[in-house]
PDB file of C-alpha atoms and ligand atoms in Angstrom:
ATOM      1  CA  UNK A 700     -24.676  23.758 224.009  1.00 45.00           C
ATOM      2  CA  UNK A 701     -22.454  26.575 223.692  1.00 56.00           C
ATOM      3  CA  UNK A 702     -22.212  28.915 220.305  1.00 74.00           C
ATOM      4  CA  UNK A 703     -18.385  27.519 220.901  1.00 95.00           C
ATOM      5  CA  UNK A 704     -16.977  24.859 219.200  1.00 96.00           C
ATOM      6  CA  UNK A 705     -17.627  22.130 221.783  1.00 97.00           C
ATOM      7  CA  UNK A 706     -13.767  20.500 222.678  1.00 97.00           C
ATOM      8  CA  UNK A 707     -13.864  16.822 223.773  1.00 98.00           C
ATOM      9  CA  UNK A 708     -10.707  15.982 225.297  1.00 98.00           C
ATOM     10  CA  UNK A 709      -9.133  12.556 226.923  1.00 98.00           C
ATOM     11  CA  UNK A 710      -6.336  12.842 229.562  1.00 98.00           C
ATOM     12  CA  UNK A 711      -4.892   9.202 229.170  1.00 98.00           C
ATOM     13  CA  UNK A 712      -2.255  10.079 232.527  1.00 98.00           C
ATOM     14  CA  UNK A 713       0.025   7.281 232.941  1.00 98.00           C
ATOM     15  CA  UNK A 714      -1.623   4.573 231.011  1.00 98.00           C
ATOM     16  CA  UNK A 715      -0.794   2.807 228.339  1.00 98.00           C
ATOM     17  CA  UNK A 716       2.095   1.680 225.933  1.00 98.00           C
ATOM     18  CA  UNK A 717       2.348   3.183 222.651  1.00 98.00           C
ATOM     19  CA  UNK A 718       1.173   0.007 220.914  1.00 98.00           C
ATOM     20  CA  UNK A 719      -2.249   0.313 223.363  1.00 98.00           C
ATOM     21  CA  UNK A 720      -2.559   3.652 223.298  1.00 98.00           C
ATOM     22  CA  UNK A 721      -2.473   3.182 219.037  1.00 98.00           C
ATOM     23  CA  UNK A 722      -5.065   0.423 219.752  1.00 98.00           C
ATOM     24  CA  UNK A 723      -7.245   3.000 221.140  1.00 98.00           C
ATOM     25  CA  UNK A 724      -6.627   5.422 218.328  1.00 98.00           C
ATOM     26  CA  UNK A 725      -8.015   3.566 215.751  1.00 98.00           C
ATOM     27  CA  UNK A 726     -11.334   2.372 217.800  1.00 98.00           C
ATOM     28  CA  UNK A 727     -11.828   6.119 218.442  1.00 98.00           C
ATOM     29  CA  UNK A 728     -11.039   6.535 214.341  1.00 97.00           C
ATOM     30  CA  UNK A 729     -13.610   4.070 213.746  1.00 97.00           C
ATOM     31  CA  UNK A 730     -16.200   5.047 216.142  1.00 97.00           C
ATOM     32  CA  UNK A 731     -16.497   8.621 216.122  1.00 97.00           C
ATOM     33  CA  UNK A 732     -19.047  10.114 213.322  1.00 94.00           C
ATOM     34  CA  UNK A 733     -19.003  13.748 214.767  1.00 92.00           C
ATOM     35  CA  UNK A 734     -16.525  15.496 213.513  1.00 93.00           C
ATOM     36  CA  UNK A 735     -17.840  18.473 211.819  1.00 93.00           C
ATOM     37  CA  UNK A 736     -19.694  19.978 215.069  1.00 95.00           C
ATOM     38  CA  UNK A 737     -16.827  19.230 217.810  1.00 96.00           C
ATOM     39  CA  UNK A 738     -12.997  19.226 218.350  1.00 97.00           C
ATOM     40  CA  UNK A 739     -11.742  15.840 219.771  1.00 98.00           C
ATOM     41  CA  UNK A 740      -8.445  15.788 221.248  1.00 98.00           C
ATOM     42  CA  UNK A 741      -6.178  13.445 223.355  1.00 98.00           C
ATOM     43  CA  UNK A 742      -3.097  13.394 225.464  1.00 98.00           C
ATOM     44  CA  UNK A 743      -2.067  10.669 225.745  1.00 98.00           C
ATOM     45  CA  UNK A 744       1.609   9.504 227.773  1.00 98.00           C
ATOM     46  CA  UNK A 745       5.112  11.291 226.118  1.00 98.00           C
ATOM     47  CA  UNK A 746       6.413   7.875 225.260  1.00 98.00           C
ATOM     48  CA  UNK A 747       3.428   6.833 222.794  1.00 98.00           C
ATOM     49  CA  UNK A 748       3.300  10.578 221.355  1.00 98.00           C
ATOM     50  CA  UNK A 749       5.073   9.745 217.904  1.00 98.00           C
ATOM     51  CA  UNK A 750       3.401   7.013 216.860  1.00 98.00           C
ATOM     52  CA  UNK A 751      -0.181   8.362 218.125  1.00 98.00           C
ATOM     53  CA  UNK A 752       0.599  11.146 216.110  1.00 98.00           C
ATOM     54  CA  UNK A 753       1.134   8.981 213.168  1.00 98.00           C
ATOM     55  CA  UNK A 754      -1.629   7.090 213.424  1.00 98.00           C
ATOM     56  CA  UNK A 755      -3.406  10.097 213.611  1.00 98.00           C
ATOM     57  CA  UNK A 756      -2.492  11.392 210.307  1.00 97.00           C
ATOM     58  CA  UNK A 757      -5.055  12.503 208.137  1.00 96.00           C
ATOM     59  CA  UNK A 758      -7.900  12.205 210.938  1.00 97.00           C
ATOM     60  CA  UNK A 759      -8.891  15.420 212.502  1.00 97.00           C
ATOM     61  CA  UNK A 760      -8.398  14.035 215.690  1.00 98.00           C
ATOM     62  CA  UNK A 761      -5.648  16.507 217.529  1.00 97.00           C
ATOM     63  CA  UNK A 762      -2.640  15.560 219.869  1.00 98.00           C
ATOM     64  CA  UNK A 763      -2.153  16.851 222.763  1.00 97.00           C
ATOM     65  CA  UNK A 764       0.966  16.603 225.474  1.00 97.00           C
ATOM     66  CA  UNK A 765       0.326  16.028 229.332  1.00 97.00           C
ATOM     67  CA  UNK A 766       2.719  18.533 230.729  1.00 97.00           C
ATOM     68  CA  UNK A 767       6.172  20.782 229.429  1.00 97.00           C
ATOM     69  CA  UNK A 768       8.752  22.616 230.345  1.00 97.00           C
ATOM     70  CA  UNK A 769       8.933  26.110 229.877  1.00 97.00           C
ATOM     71  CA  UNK A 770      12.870  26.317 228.394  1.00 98.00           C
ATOM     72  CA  UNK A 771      13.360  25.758 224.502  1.00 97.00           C
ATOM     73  CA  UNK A 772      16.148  23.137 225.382  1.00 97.00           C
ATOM     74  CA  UNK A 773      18.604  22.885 228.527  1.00 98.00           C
ATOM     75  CA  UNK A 774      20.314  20.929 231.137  1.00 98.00           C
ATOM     76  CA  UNK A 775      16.424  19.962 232.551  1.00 98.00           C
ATOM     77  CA  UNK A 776      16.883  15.963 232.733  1.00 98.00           C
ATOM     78  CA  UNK A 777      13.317  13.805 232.245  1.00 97.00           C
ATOM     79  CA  UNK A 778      12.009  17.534 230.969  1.00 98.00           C
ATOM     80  CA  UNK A 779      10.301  18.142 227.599  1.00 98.00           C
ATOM     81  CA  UNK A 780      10.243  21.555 225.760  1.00 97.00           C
ATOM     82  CA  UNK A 781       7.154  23.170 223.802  1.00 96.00           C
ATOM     83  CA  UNK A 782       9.363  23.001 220.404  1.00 96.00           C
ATOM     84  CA  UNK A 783       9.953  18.688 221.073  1.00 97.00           C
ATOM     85  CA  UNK A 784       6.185  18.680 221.716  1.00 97.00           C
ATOM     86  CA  UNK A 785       5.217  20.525 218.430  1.00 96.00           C
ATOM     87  CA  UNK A 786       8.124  18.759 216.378  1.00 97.00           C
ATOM     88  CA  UNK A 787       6.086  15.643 217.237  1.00 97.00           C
ATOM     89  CA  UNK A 788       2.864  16.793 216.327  1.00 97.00           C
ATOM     90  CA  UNK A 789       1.261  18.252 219.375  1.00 97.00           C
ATOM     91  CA  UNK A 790      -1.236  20.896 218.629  1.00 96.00           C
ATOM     92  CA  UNK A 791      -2.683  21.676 222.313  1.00 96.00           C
ATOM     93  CA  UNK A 792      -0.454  20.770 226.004  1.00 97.00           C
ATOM     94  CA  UNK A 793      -2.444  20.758 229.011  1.00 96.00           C
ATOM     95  CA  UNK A 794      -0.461  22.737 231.954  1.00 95.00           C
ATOM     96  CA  UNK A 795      -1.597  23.165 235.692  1.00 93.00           C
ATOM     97  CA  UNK A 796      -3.387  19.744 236.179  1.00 94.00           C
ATOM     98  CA  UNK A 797      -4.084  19.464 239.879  1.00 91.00           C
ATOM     99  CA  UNK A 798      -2.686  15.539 239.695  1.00 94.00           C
ATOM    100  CA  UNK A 799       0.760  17.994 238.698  1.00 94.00           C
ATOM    101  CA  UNK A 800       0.228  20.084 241.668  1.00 91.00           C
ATOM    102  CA  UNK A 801      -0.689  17.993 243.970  1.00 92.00           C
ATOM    103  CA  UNK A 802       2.230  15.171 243.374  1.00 95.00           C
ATOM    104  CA  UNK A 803       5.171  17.322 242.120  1.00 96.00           C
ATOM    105  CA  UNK A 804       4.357  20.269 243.700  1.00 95.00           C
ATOM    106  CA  UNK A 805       3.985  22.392 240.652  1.00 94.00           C
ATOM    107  CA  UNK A 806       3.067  25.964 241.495  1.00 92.00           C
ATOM    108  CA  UNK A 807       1.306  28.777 240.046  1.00 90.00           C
ATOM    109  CA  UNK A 808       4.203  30.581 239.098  1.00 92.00           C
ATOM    110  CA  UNK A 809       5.261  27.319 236.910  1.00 94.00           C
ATOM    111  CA  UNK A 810       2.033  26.982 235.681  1.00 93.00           C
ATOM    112  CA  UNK A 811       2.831  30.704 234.572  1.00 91.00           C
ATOM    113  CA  UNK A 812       5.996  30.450 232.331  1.00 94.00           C
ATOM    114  CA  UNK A 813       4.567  27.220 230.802  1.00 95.00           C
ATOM    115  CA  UNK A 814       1.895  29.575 230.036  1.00 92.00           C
ATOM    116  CA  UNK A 815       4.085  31.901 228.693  1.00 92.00           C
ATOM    117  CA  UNK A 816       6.513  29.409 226.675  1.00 94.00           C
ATOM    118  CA  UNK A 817       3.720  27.766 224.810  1.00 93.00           C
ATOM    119  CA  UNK A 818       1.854  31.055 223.546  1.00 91.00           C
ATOM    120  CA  UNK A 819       5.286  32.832 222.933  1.00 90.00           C
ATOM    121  CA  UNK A 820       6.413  29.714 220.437  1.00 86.00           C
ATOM    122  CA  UNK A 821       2.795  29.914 218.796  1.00 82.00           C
ATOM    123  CA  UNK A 822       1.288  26.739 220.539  1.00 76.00           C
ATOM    124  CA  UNK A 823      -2.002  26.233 222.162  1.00 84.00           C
ATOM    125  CA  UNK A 824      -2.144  25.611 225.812  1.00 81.00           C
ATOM    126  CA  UNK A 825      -4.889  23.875 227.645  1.00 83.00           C
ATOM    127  CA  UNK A 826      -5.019  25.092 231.518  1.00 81.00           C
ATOM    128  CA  UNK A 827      -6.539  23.175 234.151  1.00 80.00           C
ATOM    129  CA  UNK A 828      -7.605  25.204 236.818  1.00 75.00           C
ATOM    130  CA  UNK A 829      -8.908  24.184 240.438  1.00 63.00           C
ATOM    131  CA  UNK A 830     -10.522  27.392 241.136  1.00 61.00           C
ATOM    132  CA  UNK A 831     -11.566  30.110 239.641  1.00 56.00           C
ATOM    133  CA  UNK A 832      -8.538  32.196 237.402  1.00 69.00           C
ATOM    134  CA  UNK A 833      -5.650  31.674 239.273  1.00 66.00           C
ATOM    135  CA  UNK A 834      -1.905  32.677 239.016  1.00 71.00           C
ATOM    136  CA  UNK A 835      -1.021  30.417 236.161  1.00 76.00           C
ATOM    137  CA  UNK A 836      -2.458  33.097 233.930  1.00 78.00           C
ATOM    138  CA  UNK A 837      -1.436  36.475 235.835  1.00 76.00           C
ATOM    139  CA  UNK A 838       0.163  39.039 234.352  1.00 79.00           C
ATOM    140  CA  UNK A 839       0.163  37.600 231.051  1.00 83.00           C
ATOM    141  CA  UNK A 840      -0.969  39.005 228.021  1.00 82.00           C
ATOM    142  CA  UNK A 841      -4.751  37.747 227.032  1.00 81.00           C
ATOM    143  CA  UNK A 842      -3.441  35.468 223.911  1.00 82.00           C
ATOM    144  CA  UNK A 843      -6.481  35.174 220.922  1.00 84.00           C
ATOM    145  CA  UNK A 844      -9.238  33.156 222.223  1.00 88.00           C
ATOM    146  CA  UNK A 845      -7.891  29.768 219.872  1.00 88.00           C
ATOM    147  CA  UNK A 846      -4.570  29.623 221.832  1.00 91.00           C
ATOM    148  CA  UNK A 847      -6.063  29.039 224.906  1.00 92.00           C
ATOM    149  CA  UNK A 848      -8.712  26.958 226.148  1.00 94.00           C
ATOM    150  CA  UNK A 849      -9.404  26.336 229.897  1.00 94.00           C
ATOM    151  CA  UNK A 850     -10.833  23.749 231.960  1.00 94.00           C
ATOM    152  CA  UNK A 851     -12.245  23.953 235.261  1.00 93.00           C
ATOM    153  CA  UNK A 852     -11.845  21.059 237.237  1.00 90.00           C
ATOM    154  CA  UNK A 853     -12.918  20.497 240.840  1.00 88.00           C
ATOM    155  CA  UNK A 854     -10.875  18.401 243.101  1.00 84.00           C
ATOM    156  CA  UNK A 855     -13.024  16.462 244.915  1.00 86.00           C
ATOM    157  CA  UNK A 856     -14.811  15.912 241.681  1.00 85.00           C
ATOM    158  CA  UNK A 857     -11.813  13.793 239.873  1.00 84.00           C
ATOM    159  CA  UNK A 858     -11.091  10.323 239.550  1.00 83.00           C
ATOM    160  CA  UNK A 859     -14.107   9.929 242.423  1.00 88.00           C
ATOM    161  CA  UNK A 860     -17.202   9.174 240.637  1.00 85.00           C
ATOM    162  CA  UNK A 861     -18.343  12.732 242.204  1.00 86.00           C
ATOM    163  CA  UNK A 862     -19.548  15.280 239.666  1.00 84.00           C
ATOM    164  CA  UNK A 863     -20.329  18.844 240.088  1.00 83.00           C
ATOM    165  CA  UNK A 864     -23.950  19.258 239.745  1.00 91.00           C
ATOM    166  CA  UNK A 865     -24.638  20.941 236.157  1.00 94.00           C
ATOM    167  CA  UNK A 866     -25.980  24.245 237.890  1.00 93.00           C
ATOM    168  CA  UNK A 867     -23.081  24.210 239.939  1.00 91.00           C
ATOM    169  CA  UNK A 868     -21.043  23.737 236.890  1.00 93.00           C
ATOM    170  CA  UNK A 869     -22.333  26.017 235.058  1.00 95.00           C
ATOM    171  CA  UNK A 870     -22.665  28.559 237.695  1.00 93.00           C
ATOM    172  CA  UNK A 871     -18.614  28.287 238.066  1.00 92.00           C
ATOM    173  CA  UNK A 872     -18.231  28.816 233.910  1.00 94.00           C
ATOM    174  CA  UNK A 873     -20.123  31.529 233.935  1.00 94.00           C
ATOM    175  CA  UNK A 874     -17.833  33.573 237.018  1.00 92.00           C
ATOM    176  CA  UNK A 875     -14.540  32.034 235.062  1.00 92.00           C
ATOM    177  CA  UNK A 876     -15.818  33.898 231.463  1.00 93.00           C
ATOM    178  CA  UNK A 877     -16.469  36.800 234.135  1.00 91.00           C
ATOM    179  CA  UNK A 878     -13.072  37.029 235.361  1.00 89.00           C
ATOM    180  CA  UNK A 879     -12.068  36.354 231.908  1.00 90.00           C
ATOM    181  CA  UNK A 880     -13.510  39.339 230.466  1.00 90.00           C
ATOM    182  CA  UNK A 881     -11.349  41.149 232.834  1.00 85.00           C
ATOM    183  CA  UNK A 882      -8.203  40.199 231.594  1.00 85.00           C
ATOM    184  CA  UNK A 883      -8.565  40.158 227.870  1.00 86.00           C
ATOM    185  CA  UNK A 884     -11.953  41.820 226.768  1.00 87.00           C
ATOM    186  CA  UNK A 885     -15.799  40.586 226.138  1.00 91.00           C
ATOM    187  CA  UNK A 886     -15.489  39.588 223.192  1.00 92.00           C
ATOM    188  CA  UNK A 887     -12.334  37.779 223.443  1.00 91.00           C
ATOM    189  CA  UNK A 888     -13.895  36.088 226.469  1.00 92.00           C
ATOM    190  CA  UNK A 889     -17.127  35.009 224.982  1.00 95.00           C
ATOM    191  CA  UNK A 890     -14.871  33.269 222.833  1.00 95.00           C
ATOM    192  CA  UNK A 891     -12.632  31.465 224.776  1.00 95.00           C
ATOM    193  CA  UNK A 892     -13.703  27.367 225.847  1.00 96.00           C
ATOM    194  CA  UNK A 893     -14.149  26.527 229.249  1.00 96.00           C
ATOM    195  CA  UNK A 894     -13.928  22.689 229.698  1.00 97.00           C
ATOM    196  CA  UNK A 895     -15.674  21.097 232.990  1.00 96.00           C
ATOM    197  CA  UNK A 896     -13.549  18.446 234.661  1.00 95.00           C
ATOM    198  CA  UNK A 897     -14.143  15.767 237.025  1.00 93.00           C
ATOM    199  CA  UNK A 898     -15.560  12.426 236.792  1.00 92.00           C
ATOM    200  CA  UNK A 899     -17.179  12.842 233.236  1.00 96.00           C
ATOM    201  CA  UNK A 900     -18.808  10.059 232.113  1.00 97.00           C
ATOM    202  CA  UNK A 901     -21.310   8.508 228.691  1.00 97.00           C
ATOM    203  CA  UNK A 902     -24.471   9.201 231.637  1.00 96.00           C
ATOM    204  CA  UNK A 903     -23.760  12.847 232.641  1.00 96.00           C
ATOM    205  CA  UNK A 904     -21.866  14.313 229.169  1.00 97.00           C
ATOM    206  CA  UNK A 905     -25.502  15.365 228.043  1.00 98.00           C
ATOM    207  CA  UNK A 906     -26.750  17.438 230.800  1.00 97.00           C
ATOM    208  CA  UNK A 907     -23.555  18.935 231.146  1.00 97.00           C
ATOM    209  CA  UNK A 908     -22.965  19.830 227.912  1.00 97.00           C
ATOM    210  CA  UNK A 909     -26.727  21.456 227.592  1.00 96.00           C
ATOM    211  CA  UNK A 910     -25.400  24.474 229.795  1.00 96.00           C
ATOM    212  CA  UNK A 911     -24.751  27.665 228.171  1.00 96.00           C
ATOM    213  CA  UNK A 912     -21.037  28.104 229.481  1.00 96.00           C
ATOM    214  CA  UNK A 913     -19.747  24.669 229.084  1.00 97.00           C
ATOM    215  CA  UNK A 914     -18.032  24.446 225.847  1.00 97.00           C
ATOM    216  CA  UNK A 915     -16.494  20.731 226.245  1.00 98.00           C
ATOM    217  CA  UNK A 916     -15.465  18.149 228.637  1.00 97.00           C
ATOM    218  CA  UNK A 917     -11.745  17.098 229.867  1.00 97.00           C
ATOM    219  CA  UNK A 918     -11.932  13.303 230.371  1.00 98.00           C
ATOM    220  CA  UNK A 919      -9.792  11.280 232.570  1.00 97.00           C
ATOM    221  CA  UNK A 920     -10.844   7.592 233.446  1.00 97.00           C
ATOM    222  CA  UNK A 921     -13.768   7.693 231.216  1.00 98.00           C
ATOM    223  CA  UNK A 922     -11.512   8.182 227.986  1.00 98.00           C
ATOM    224  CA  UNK A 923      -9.467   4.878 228.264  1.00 98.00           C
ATOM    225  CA  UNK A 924     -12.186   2.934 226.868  1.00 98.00           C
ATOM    226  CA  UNK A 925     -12.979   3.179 223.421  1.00 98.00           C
ATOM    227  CA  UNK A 926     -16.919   3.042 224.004  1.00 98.00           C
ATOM    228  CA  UNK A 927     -17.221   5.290 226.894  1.00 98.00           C
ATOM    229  CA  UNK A 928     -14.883   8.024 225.104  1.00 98.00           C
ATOM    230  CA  UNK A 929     -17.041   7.581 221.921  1.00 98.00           C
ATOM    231  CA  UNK A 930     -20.415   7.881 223.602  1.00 98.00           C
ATOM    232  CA  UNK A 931     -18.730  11.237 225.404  1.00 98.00           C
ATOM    233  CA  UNK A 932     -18.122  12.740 222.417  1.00 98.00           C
ATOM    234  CA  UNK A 933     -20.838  11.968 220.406  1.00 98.00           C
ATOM    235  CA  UNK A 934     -23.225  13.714 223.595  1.00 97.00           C
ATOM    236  CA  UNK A 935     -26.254  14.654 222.561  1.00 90.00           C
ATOM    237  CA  UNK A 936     -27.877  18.515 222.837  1.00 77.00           C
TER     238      UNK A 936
HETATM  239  C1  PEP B2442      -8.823  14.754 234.909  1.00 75.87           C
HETATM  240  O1  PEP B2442      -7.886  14.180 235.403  1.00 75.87           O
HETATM  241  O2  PEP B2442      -8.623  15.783 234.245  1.00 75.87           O
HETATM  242  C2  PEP B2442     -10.147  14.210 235.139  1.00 75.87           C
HETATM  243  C3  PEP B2442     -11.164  15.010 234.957  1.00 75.87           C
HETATM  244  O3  PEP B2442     -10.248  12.917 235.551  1.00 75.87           O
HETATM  245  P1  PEP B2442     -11.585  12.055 235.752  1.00 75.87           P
HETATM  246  O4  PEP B2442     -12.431  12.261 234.521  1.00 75.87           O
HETATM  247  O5  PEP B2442     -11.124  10.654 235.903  1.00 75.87           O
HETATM  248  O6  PEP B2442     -12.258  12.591 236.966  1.00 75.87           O
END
C-alpha cells in the first residue's frame, strides 16, 4: 500500500433506480468498518444523485457524478454543469471514461475543458485515462494534488474479467507519476492517486493494492453488489 490515502471508488454506469441505488447505500453504510484508513466514493447514475446524496448524509462516504459538461449553464439539452453537480452534493466527477469515448465519441480536447471547468469552479475531478497522460490534461495548469486523482484503466481489461497483471499495473503507475512529475513537480506528483481500472474484483483487490504506486481501485461491475464492493474496500495489505 501506498503512503496515499488509498481511494475506493464504484462506477455504478447505467444501473439502477434511485430507490436501488439507495438500497445499496445503506448495505455499503452498514458493511463498511474502514473508514479511517481509505476514501470510499461512488458515482452512481444523475437521476438517483439527490437522494444518494441524502442518504449519504453524515457518512463519510463521498458522491461522485459520471460525466459533465464543461459550461456553467446554457442551451446544452440532456447536459449537466459542474455547479448542478456540486449543488447536489457531488464532491469528485469522473471525466474521460473510455465507455464515454468509445460510445459518444468524446475526445481529448473535451476531456480537456471538463478538466478545466471542474478545477476552475473548485471541484475535484477524477480522470480516467486509457494510456499513459494523455490530452485531457495538456496544457493545463498542475491543480494541488487533492483536486485531482487519476485512474488508469486498460481497455481490454474492463468489464472482461481480464486484469492487468499487478507488475504490469504497477509498472504503468509508476511511468504515469513519471510523466506526472513533469507537469506539476515531484512532490506534487508523489502526491497525487493513481487508481487501477479494469475488472477489479474481492480476489485480486489485495495484490493489487500491495503495489507501491497503486493508491486505490475504480470499480465497475464489481461495485453493484453490496458484498463484493465491501470486501473491495475493506482489501487487506
Ligand atoms: C470501469 O468501468 O471503470 C471499470 C473498471 O469497469 P469493470 O470494473 O467492470 O472492469
Amino acid at each position: 500500500m501506498s503512503i496515499r490515502m488509498p481511494l475506493m471508488a464504484g462506477n455504478w454506469k447505467m444501473h439502477y433506480t434511485a430507490a436501488e441505488a439507495v438500497a445499496l447505500v445503506e448495505e455499503l453504510k452498514q458493511g463498511i468498518t474502514r473508514f479511517h484508513d481509505r476514501e470510499v466514493v461512488v458515482a452512481p447514475t444523475f437521476t438517483a444523485l439527490p437522494a444518494v446524496a441524502n442518504a449519504l448524509s453524515g457518512s463519510p462516504i463521498r458522491l461522485a457524478a459520471q460525466n459533465c459538461h464543461w459550461e456553467k449553464q446554457g442551451a446544452y439539452t440532456g447536459e449537466i454543469s459542474p455547479p448542478m453537480l456540486k449543488d447536489v452534493g457531488c464532491h469528485y466527477v469522473i471525466i474521460g471514461h473510455s465507455e464515454r469515448r468509445q460510445y459518444f465519441r468524446e475526445t481529448d480536447q473535451e476531456v480537456n475543458l471538463k478538466a478545466a471547468a471542474l478545477l476552475a469552479q473548485g471541484g475535484k475531478t477524477l480522470d480516467v485515462l486509457a494510456e499513459q497522460l494523455g490530452g485531457g490534461l495538456s496544457g493545463l495548469e498542475a491543480p494541488p494534488a487533492d483536486r485531482i486523482v487519476i485512474a488508469y484503466e486498460p481497455i481490454w481489461a474492463i468489464g472482461t474479467g481480464l486484469t492487468a497483471t499487478t507488475e504490469q499495473a504497477q509498472e504503468a503507475h509508476a511511468f504515469i507519476r513519471e510523466r506526472l512529475v513533469k507537469w506539476c513537480n515531484k512532490t506534487v506528483a508523489n502526491q497525487i492517486r493513481i487508481l487501477y481500472g479494469g475488472s477489479v474484483k474481492p480476489d485480486n483487490v489485495d495484490a493489487l493494492m500491495a503495489m507501491p504506486d497503486i493508491d486505490g481501485v475504480l470499480v465497475g461491475g464489481a461495485s453493484l453488489k453490496g458484498p463484493s464492493f465491501i470486501r473491495i474496500v475493506e482489501f487487506q495489505e
